[in-house]
PDB file of C-alpha atoms in Angstrom:
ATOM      1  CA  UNK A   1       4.355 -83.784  77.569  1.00 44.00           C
ATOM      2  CA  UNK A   2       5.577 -80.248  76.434  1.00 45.00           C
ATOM      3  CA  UNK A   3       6.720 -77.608  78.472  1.00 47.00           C
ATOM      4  CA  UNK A   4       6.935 -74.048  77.043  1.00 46.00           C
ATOM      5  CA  UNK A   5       8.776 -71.433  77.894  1.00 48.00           C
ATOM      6  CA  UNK A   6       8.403 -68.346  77.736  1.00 43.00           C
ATOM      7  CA  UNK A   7      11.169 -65.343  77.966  1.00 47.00           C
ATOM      8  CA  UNK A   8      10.207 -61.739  78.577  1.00 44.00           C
ATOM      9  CA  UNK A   9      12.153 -59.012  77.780  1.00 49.00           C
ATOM     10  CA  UNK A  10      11.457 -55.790  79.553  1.00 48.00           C
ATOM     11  CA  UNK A  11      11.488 -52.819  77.465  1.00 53.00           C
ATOM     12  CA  UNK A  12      14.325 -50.601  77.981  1.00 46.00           C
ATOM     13  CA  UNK A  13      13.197 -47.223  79.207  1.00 51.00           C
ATOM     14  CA  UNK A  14      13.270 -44.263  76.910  1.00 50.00           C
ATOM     15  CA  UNK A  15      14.787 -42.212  79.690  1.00 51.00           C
ATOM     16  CA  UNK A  16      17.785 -44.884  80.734  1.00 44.00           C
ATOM     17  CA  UNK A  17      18.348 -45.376  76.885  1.00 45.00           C
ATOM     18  CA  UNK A  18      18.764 -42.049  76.110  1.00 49.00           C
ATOM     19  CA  UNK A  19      21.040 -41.391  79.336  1.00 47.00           C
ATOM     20  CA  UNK A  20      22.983 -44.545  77.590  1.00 50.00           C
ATOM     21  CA  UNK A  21      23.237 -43.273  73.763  1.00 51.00           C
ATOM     22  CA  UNK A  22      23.948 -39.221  75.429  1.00 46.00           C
ATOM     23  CA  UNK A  23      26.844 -40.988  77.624  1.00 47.00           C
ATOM     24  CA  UNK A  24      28.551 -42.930  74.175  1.00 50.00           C
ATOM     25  CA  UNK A  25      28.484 -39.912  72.720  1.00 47.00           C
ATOM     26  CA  UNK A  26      29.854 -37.807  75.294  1.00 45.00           C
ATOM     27  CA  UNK A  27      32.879 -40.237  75.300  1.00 49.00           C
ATOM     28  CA  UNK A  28      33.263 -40.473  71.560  1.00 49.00           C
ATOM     29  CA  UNK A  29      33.494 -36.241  71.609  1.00 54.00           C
ATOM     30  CA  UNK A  30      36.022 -36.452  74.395  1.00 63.00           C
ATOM     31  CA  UNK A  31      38.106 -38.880  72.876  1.00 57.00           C
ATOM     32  CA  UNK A  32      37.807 -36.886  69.910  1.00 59.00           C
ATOM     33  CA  UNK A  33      38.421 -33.625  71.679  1.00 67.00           C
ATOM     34  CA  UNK A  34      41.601 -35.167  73.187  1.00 63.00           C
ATOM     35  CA  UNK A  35      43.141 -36.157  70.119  1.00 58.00           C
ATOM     36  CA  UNK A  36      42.342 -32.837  68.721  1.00 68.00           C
ATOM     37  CA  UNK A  37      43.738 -31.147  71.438  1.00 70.00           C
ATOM     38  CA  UNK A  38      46.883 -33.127  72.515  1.00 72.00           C
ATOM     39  CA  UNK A  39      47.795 -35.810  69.872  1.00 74.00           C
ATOM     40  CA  UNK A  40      47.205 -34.066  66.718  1.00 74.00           C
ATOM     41  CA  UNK A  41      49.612 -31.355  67.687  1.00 77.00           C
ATOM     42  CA  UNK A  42      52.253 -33.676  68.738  1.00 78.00           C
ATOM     43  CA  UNK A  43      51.748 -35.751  65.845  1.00 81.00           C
ATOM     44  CA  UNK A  44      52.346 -32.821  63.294  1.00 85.00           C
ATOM     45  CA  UNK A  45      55.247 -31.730  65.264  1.00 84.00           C
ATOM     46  CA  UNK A  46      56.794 -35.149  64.854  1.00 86.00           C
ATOM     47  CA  UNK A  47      56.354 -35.275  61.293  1.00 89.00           C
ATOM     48  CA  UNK A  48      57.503 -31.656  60.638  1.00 89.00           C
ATOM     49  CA  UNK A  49      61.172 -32.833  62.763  1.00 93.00           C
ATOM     50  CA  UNK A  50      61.169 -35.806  60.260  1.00 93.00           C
ATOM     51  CA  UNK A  51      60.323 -33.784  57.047  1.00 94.00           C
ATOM     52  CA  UNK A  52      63.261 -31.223  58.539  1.00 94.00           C
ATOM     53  CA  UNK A  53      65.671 -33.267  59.455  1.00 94.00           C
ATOM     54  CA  UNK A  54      65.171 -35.667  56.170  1.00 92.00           C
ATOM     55  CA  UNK A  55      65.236 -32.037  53.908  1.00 93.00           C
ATOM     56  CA  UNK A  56      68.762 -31.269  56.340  1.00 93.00           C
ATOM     57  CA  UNK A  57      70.297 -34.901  55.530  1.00 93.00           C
ATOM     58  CA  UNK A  58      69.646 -35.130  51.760  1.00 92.00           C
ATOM     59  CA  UNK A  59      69.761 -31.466  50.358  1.00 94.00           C
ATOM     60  CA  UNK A  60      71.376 -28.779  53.044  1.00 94.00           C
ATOM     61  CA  UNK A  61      73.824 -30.564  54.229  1.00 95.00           C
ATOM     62  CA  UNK A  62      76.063 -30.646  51.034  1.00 95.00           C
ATOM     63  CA  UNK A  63      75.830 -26.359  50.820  1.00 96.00           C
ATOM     64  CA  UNK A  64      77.053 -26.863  54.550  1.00 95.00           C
ATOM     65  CA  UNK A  65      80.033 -29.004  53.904  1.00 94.00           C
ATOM     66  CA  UNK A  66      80.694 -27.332  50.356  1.00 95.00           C
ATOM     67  CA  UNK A  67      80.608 -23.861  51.587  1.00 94.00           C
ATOM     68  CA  UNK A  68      83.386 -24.687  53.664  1.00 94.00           C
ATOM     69  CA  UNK A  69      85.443 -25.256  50.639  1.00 92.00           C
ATOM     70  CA  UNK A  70      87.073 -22.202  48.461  1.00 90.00           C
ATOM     71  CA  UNK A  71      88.875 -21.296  45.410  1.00 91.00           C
ATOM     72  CA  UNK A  72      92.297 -20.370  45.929  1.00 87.00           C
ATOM     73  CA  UNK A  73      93.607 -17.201  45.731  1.00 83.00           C
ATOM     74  CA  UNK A  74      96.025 -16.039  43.241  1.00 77.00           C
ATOM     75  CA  UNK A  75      98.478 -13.922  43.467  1.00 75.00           C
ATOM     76  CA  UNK A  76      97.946 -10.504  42.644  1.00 70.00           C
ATOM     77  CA  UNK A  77     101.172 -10.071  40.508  1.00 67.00           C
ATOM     78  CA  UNK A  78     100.470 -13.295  38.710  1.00 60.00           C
ATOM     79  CA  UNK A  79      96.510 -12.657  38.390  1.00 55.00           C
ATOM     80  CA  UNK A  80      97.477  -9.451  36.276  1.00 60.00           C
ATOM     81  CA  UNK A  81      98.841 -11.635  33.674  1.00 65.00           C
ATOM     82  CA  UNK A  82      97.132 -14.751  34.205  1.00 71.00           C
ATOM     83  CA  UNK A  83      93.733 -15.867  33.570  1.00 79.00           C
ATOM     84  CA  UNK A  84      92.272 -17.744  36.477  1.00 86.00           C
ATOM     85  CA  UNK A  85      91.103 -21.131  35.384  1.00 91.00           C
ATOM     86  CA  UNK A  86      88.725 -22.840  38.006  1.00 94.00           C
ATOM     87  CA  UNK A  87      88.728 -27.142  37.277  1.00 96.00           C
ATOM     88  CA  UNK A  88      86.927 -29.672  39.092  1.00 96.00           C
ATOM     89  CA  UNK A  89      89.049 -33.239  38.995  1.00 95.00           C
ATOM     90  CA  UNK A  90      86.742 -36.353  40.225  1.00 95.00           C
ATOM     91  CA  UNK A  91      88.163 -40.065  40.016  1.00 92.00           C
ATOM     92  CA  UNK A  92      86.256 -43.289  40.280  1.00 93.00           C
ATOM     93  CA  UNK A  93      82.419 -42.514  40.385  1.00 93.00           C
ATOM     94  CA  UNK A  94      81.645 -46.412  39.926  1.00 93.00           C
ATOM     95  CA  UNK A  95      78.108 -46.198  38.951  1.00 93.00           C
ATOM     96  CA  UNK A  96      77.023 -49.531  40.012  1.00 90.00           C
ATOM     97  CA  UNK A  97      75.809 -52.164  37.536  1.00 86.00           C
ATOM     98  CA  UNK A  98      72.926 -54.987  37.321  1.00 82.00           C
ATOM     99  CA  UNK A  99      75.187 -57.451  38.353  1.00 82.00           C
ATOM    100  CA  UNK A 100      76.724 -56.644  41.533  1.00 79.00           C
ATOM    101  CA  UNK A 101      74.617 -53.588  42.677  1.00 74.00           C
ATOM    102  CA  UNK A 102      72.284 -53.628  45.131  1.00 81.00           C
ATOM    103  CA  UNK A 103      69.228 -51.266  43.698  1.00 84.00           C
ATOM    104  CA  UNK A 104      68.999 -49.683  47.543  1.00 86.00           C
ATOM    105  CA  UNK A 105      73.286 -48.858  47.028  1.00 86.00           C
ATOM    106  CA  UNK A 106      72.736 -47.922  43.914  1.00 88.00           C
ATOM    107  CA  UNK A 107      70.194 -45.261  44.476  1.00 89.00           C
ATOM    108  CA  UNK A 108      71.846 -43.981  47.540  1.00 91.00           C
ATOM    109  CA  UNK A 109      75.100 -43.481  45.801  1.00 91.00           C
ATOM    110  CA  UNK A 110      73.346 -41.994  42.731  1.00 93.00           C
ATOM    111  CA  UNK A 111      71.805 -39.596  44.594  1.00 95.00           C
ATOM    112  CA  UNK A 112      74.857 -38.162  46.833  1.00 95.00           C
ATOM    113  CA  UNK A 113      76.947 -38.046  43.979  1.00 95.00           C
ATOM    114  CA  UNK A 114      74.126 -36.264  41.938  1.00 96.00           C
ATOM    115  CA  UNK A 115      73.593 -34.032  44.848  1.00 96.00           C
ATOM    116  CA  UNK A 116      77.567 -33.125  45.617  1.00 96.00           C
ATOM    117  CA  UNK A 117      77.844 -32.360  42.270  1.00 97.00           C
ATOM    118  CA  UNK A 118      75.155 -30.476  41.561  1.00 96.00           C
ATOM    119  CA  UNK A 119      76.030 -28.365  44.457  1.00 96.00           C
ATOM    120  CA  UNK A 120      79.577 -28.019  43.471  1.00 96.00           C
ATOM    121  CA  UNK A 121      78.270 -26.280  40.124  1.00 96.00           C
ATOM    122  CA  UNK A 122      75.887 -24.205  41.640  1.00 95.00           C
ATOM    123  CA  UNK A 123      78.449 -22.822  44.220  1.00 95.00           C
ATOM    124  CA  UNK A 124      82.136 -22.917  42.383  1.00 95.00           C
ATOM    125  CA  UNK A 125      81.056 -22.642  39.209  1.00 94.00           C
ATOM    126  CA  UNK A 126      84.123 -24.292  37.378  1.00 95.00           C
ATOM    127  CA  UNK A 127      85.119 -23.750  33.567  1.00 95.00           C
ATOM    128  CA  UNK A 128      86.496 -27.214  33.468  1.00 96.00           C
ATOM    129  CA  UNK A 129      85.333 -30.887  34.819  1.00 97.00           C
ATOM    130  CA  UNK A 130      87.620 -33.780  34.794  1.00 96.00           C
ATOM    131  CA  UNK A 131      86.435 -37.377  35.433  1.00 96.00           C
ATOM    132  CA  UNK A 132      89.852 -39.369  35.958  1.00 93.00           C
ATOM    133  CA  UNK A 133      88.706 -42.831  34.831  1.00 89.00           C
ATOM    134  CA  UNK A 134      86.420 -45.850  36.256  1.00 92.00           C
ATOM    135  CA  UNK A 135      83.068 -43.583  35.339  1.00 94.00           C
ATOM    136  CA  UNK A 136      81.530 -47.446  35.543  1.00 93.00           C
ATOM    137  CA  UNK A 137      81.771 -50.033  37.531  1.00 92.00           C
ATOM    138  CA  UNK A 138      80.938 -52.713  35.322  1.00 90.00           C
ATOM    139  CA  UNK A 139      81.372 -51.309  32.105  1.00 88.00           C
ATOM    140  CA  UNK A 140      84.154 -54.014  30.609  1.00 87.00           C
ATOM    141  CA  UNK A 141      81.230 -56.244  31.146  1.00 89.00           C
ATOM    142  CA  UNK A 142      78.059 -54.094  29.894  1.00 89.00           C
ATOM    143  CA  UNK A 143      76.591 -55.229  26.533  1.00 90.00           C
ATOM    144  CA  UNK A 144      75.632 -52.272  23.650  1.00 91.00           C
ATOM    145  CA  UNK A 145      72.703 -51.707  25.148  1.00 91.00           C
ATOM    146  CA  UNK A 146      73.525 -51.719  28.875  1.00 91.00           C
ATOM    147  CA  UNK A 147      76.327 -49.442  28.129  1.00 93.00           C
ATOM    148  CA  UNK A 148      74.280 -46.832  26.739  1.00 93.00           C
ATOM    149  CA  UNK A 149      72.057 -46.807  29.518  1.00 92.00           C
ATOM    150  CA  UNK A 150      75.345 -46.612  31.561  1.00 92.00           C
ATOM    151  CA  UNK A 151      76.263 -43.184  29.639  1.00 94.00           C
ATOM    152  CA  UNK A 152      72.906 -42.057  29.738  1.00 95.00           C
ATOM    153  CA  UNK A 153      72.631 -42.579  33.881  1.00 94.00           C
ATOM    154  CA  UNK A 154      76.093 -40.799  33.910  1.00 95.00           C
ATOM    155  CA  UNK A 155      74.698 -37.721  31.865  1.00 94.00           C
ATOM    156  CA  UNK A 156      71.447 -37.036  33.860  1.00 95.00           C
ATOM    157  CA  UNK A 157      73.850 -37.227  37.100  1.00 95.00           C
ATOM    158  CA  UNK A 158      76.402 -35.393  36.231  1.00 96.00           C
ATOM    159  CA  UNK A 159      74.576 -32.978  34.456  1.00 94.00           C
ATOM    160  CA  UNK A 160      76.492 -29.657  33.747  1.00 93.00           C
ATOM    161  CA  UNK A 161      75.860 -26.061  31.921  1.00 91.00           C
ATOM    162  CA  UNK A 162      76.739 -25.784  28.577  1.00 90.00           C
ATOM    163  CA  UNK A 163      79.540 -23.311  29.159  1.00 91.00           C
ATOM    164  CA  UNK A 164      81.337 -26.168  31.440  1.00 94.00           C
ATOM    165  CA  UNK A 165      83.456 -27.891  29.860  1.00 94.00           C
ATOM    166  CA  UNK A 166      83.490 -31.859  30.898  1.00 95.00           C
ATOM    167  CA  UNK A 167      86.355 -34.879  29.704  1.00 95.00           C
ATOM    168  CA  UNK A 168      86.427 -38.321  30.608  1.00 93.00           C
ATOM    169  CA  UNK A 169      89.638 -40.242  30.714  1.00 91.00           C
ATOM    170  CA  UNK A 170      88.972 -44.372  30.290  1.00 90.00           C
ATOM    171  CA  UNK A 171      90.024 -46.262  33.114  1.00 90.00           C
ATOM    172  CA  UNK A 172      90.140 -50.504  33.856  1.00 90.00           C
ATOM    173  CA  UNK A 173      86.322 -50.872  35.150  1.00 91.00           C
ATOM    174  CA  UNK A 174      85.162 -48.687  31.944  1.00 91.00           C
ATOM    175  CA  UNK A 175      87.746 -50.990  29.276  1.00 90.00           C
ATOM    176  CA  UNK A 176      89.199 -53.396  31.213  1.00 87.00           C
ATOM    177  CA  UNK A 177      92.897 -53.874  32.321  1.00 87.00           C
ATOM    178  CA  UNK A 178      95.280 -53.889  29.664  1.00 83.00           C
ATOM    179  CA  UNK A 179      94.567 -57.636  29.023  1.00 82.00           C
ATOM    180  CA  UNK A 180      91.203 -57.738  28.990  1.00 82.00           C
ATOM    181  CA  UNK A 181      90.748 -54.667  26.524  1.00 82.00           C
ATOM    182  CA  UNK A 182      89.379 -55.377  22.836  1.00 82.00           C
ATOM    183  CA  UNK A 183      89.148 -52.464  20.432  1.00 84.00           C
ATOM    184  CA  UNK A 184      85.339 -52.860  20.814  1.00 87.00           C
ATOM    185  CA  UNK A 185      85.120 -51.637  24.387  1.00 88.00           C
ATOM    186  CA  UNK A 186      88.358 -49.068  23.649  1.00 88.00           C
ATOM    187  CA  UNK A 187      85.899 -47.361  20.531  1.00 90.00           C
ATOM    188  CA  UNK A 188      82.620 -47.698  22.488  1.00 92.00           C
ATOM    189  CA  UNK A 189      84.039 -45.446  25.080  1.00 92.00           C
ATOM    190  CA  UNK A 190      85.789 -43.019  22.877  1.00 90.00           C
ATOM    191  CA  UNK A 191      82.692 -42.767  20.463  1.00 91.00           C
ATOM    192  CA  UNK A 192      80.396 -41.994  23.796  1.00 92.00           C
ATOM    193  CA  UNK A 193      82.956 -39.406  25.230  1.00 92.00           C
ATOM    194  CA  UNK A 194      84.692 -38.138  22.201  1.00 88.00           C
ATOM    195  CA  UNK A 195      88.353 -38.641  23.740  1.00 87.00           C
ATOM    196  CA  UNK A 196      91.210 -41.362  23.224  1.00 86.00           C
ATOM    197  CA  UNK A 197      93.968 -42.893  24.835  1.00 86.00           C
ATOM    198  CA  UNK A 198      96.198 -39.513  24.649  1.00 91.00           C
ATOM    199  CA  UNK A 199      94.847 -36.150  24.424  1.00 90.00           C
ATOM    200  CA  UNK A 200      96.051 -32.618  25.257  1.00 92.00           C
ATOM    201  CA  UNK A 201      93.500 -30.299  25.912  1.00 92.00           C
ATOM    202  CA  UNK A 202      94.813 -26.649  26.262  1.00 90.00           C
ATOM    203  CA  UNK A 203      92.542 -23.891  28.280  1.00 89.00           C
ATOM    204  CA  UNK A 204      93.583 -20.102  29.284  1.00 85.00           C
ATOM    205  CA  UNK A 205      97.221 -20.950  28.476  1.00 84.00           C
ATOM    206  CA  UNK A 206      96.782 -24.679  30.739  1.00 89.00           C
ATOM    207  CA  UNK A 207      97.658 -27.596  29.437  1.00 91.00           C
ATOM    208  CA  UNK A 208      96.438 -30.734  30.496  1.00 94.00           C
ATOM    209  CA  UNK A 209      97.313 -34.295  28.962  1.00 92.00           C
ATOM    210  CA  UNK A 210      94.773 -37.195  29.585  1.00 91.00           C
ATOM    211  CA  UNK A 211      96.716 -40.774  28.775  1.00 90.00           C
ATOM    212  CA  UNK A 212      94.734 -44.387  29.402  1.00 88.00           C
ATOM    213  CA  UNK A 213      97.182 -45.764  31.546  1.00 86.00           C
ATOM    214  CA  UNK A 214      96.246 -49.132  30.374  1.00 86.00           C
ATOM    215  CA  UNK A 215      97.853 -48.313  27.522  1.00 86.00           C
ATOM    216  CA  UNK A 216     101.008 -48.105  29.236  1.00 86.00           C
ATOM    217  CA  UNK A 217     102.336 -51.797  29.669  1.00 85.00           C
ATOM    218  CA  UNK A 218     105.361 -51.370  27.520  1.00 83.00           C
ATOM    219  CA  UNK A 219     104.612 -55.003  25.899  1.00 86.00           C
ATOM    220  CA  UNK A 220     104.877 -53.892  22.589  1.00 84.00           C
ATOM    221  CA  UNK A 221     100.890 -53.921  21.494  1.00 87.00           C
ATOM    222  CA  UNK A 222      99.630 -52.007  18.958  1.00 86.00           C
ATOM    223  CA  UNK A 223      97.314 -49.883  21.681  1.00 86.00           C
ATOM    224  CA  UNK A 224     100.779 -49.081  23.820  1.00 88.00           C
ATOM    225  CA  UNK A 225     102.596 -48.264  20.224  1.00 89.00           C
ATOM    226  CA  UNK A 226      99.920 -45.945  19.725  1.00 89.00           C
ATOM    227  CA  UNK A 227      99.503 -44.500  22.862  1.00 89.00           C
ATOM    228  CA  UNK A 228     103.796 -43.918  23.300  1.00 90.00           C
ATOM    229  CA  UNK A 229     103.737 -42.388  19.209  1.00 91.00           C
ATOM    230  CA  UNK A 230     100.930 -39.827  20.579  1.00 91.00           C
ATOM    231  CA  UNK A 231     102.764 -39.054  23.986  1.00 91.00           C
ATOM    232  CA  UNK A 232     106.361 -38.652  21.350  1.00 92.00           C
ATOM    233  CA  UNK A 233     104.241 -35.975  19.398  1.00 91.00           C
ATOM    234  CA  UNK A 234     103.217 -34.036  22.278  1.00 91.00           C
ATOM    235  CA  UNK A 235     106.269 -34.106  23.982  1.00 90.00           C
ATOM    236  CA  UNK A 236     107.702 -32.547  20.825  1.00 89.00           C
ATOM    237  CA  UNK A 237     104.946 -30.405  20.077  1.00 88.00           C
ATOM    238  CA  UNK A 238     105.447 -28.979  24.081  1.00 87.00           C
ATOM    239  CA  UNK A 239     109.283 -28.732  23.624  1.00 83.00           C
ATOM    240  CA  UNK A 240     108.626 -26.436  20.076  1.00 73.00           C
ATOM    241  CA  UNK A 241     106.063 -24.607  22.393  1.00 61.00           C
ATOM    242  CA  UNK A 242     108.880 -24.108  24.965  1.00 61.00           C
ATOM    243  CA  UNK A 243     111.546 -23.304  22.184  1.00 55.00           C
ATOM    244  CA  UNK A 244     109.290 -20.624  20.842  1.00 56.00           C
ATOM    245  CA  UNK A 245     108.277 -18.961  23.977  1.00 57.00           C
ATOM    246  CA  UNK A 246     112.168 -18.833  25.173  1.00 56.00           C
ATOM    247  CA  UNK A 247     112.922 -17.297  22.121  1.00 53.00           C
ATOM    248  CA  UNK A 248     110.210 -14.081  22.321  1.00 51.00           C
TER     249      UNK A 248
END
């Protein structure tokens, strides 16, 4: 025996469907409208606070704290006979390494420091830039290769005009301590910043004297021999100097 069934669908009116589709897309345009009206507004407004405060964080706030800083001033008696001489001095940059870096430290850091100095030459200035040793943090252990790409990181940060002039002095995290050097690392570092364990450098009548103090154990090495014969020279070269001018 079979029983069918049958199911009958009535047909939607065209007047309720319409009433349906015309009320769907009355709330889509409201919806719409609010969002246009209320969120959209607030939306931009939040991301124009972030985009200011993150342009305030990472690029105005070193002009801020720099332009709190000034050059001294001279003396006018001593400024008539003097040449000013304006020198930055910086110590220990440590521009972090493959091996103990974290890539998210590493960019942070590389970025301040490019930014503060940047800055500092676009608001001081200075004739002179001295970097007073560990320009690396891992450079005793860098291969040939790694070390160049240390120098070249250091050059694009610490990029400078060419009427600045910038010196390096060598410290322990660039070499090694005094011993750990080799006269590998002790050339690769002089041939990629054209200095040495003693110079003078003389500016506008100012003398300055970079020495490696790792070269100053006193044990009697041929790197402290060399480093106390240069040191004897200027010294002696300095007293002459002094001799001379006493005598005019």
């Amino acid at each position: 025996m079979y029983i069918l069934r049958y199911t009958f669908i009535a047909p939607v009116p065209q007047s309720l469907y319409n009433k349906t589709c015309y009320a769907r897309v009355f709330a889509a345009g409201t919806v719409h409208e609010m969002f246009t009206r209320q969120w959209l507004p607030r939306l931009m407004l939040f991301f124009g606070l972030c985009l200011t405060v993150l342009f305030y964080c990472e690029y105005l706030i070193y002009y801020v704290v720099l332009l709190q800083c000034r050059w001294p001033m001279l003396d006018k008696s001593s400024s008539e006979t003097t040449q000013p001489l304006r020198v930055i001095f910086l110590a220990d940059p440590h521009l972090l390494g493959h091996r103990t870096g974290h890539w998210f430290d590493k960019l942070r850091r590389e970025w301040q420091m490019y930014r503060t100095f940047q800055t500092a030459m676009t608001l001081f200035k200075p004739e002179m830039v001295f970097f007073l040793g560990d320009l690396f943090d891992e450079g005793q252990w860098a291969e040939n290769t790694e070390f160049k790409q240390y120098v070249n990181r250091f050059h694009e940060l610490f990029y400078h005009p060419k009427d600045t002039v910038v010196y390096a002095a060598m410290g322990n995290h660039d070499v090694g301590f005094h011993h750990l050097m080799d006269e590998y690392q002790l050339n690769r570092f002089k041939d990629h910043f054209e200095t040495s364990s003693v110079r003078m450098v003389r500016q506008n009548d100012n003398i300055f004297i970079l020495i490696n103090s790792m070269a100053l154990e006193g044990d009697g090495c041929d790197l402290c021999k060399q480093a106390e014969n240069e040191i004897q020279n200027i010294a002696k070269l300095l007293k002459c100097a002094k001799l001379d001018s006493s005598s005019h």
